[in-house]
XYZ file of C-alpha atoms in Angstrom:
244
model
C -47.879 -4.655 13.728
C -51.181 -4.887 11.841
C -53.337 -2.644 9.652
C -55.080 -1.205 12.706
C -51.915 -0.254 14.604
C -52.279 3.023 16.594
C -51.149 6.054 14.629
C -48.204 7.044 16.793
C -46.532 3.693 16.177
C -46.331 4.439 12.443
C -44.028 7.358 13.312
C -41.416 5.197 14.995
C -37.989 5.619 13.350
C -38.636 3.446 10.315
C -35.089 2.710 9.169
C -34.024 1.938 12.733
C -37.031 -0.340 13.197
C -36.201 -2.178 9.972
C -32.590 -2.636 11.058
C -33.576 -3.838 14.534
C -35.910 -6.456 13.078
C -33.372 -7.609 10.511
C -35.543 -6.152 7.745
C -38.451 -8.419 8.589
C -41.156 -8.672 5.900
C -43.532 -6.455 7.883
C -40.874 -3.799 8.564
C -39.927 -3.733 4.890
C -43.583 -3.398 3.875
C -44.050 -0.461 6.246
C -40.866 1.172 4.964
C -41.888 0.788 1.311
C -45.426 1.973 2.081
C -44.001 5.069 3.744
C -41.702 5.777 0.795
C -44.568 5.578 -1.689
C -46.911 7.583 0.531
C -44.186 10.136 1.197
C -43.590 10.795 -2.490
C -47.287 11.309 -3.175
C -48.096 13.327 -0.041
C -45.197 15.773 -0.151
C -45.281 16.217 -3.927
C -48.957 17.165 -3.926
C -48.601 19.232 -0.722
C -45.897 21.444 -2.201
C -47.495 21.527 -5.662
C -50.695 22.796 -4.021
C -48.753 25.706 -2.500
C -47.201 26.515 -5.877
C -50.386 26.328 -7.939
C -52.397 28.326 -5.390
C -49.777 31.089 -5.302
C -49.802 31.137 -9.104
C -53.600 31.379 -9.224
C -53.443 34.224 -6.680
C -51.200 36.260 -8.981
C -47.633 35.390 -7.963
C -45.450 34.190 -10.876
C -42.542 33.203 -8.599
C -43.352 29.458 -8.330
C -43.692 29.211 -12.115
C -40.342 30.950 -12.643
C -38.728 28.483 -10.233
C -40.223 25.445 -11.956
C -42.529 24.509 -9.087
C -45.732 24.266 -11.160
C -45.049 20.583 -11.528
C -46.156 17.182 -10.286
C -42.641 15.785 -10.656
C -41.564 14.570 -7.181
C -37.962 15.614 -7.866
C -39.116 19.235 -7.973
C -40.666 19.064 -4.501
C -38.900 16.468 -2.328
C -36.259 17.768 0.045
C -33.577 15.086 0.613
C -32.999 15.990 4.256
C -36.706 16.386 5.016
C -37.494 13.023 3.432
C -34.715 11.345 5.390
C -36.081 12.839 8.603
C -39.474 11.242 7.953
C -37.825 7.843 7.669
C -35.585 8.387 10.691
C -37.854 10.372 12.996
C -41.395 10.028 11.671
C -41.774 13.664 10.574
C -40.188 15.850 7.929
C -40.750 18.391 5.198
C -40.657 19.067 1.474
C -38.778 21.696 -0.501
C -40.322 25.023 0.486
C -42.199 26.913 -2.227
C -40.868 30.475 -2.362
C -43.512 33.141 -2.969
C -43.538 36.921 -3.211
C -46.669 37.956 -1.306
C -46.539 41.469 -2.768
C -47.624 39.946 -6.080
C -50.846 38.688 -4.523
C -54.106 40.462 -5.295
C -55.041 40.416 -1.597
C -51.889 39.965 0.472
C -53.333 38.558 3.710
C -56.074 36.456 2.135
C -53.931 34.984 -0.627
C -51.040 34.272 1.753
C -53.471 32.339 3.945
C -54.926 30.465 0.964
C -51.467 29.570 -0.326
C -50.368 28.334 3.097
C -53.584 26.398 3.748
C -53.486 24.688 0.340
C -50.805 22.199 1.412
C -52.517 20.866 4.558
C -55.886 20.929 2.762
C -54.414 18.711 0.052
C -53.145 16.251 2.662
C -56.616 16.173 4.220
C -58.132 15.443 0.802
C -55.618 12.652 0.199
C -56.389 11.173 3.617
C -60.088 11.232 2.709
C -59.363 9.410 -0.541
C -57.364 6.890 1.467
C -60.241 6.309 3.888
C -62.605 5.689 0.980
C -60.089 3.298 -0.542
C -59.753 1.486 2.794
C -63.464 0.739 2.992
C -63.677 -0.167 -0.696
C -60.735 -2.545 -0.248
C -62.285 -4.133 2.844
C -65.497 -4.743 0.936
C -63.717 -6.125 -2.138
C -61.459 -8.380 -0.080
C -64.445 -9.601 1.920
C -66.440 -10.765 -1.093
C -63.608 -11.862 -3.397
C -62.887 -15.618 -3.319
C -59.473 -17.073 -2.519
C -57.789 -13.810 -1.516
C -54.325 -14.328 -0.074
C -54.204 -13.147 3.568
C -50.735 -11.742 2.883
C -52.060 -9.673 -0.037
C -54.997 -8.414 2.035
C -52.680 -7.455 4.900
C -50.258 -5.651 2.580
C -52.988 -3.696 0.790
C -54.671 -2.515 3.983
C -51.287 -1.730 5.511
C -50.364 0.463 2.541
C -53.641 2.360 2.746
C -53.404 2.972 6.495
C -49.836 4.214 6.215
C -50.975 6.553 3.420
C -53.847 7.914 5.530
C -51.748 8.282 8.669
C -48.853 10.007 6.915
C -51.168 12.527 5.263
C -52.931 13.288 8.539
C -49.562 13.672 10.257
C -48.298 16.085 7.598
C -51.544 18.058 7.731
C -51.629 18.484 11.504
C -47.875 19.037 11.859
C -47.895 21.761 9.199
C -50.881 23.461 10.831
C -48.927 24.057 14.044
C -48.726 27.879 14.308
C -45.001 28.129 15.021
C -41.760 28.389 13.067
C -41.931 28.231 9.280
C -45.008 25.984 9.283
C -48.166 26.700 7.290
C -50.244 27.233 10.404
C -48.521 30.559 11.070
C -50.012 32.266 8.004
C -53.396 30.637 8.577
C -53.572 31.953 12.162
C -52.395 35.412 11.076
C -55.338 35.745 8.709
C -57.821 35.343 11.575
C -56.103 37.945 13.791
C -56.680 41.707 13.728
C -54.026 43.524 11.687
C -52.028 44.853 14.643
C -52.112 41.569 16.542
C -51.165 39.698 13.363
C -48.100 41.921 12.957
C -47.060 41.343 16.584
C -47.564 37.604 16.180
C -45.483 37.625 12.998
C -42.654 39.502 14.748
C -42.728 37.115 17.725
C -42.757 34.064 15.495
C -39.956 35.428 13.308
C -37.796 35.798 16.403
C -38.714 32.743 18.454
C -40.800 30.431 16.247
C -37.930 28.373 14.870
C -36.508 27.798 18.352
C -39.915 26.846 19.743
C -40.379 24.328 16.945
C -37.000 22.723 17.664
C -37.833 22.512 21.380
C -41.220 20.977 20.593
C -39.700 18.314 18.355
C -37.095 17.479 21.006
C -39.821 17.155 23.637
C -41.815 14.860 21.355
C -39.049 12.276 21.480
C -37.683 12.875 24.979
C -40.968 13.195 26.894
C -43.404 10.427 25.861
C -46.434 12.344 27.153
C -45.754 15.226 24.745
C -45.562 12.908 21.752
C -48.734 11.117 22.849
C -50.556 14.442 23.190
C -49.506 15.629 19.733
C -50.333 12.341 18.017
C -53.609 11.862 19.901
C -55.697 13.727 17.263
C -54.142 11.627 14.484
C -54.841 8.385 16.328
C -58.433 9.382 17.101
C -59.130 10.464 13.514
C -57.644 7.221 12.180
C -59.638 5.184 14.678
C -62.876 6.870 13.637
C -62.192 6.862 9.898
C -60.724 3.383 9.518
C -62.676 1.494 12.174
C -66.159 2.432 11.006
C -68.427 -0.594 11.106
C -68.460 -2.768 8.010
C -71.641 -4.803 7.416
C -71.399 -8.385 8.598
C -70.156 -10.820 6.007
C -68.073 -8.278 4.121
C -64.938 -8.875 6.186
């Protein structure tokens, strides 16, 4: 496994992979990179929901102590464990009261979109860091290959995890952020019908989708294809000769 490994391979069960390899140095590095990236990505994702809801007029997140950048306020133990075991997961949901919003539909969409938008921003920062690191490592004398590998590995894991969280949360089913985003673009009546359908069947559809991801390889490949393509484009952009 190297710093240009396809995106779907980063979502292999990380703890299981580490155990199977006898906690090889590379497996441990990936695991630690995921832990660090996980803390940053989920903390800022959930904090973005909370702060956006607060700015839109809902005091509920503030009352519940969610206007915070403390990871302990946002990490869900089971959701974090799922990311390590299965490659996907979730943070502690931010509870909002949409009737406090100044514009219910618009502000609900903004609050929901804030989390994935934050992950996209973090991925962009990671891409910039990747290219800056490649340049610095290319011109710096006597750089340890192990250090270079570890640094680029950490950055790619960070980018890939944020893209995964963004795209997964934008799926318009179950309790995911994509539901409220899609509703905003629909006419009022159709949005209400979609909400009712999703409230009844969305959770089940999400469970079925996750099961298919890991039981039917083609489904997982289809879902992770956008992540892999984005990573390929963002991280494999040409670097001028002599810099790497």
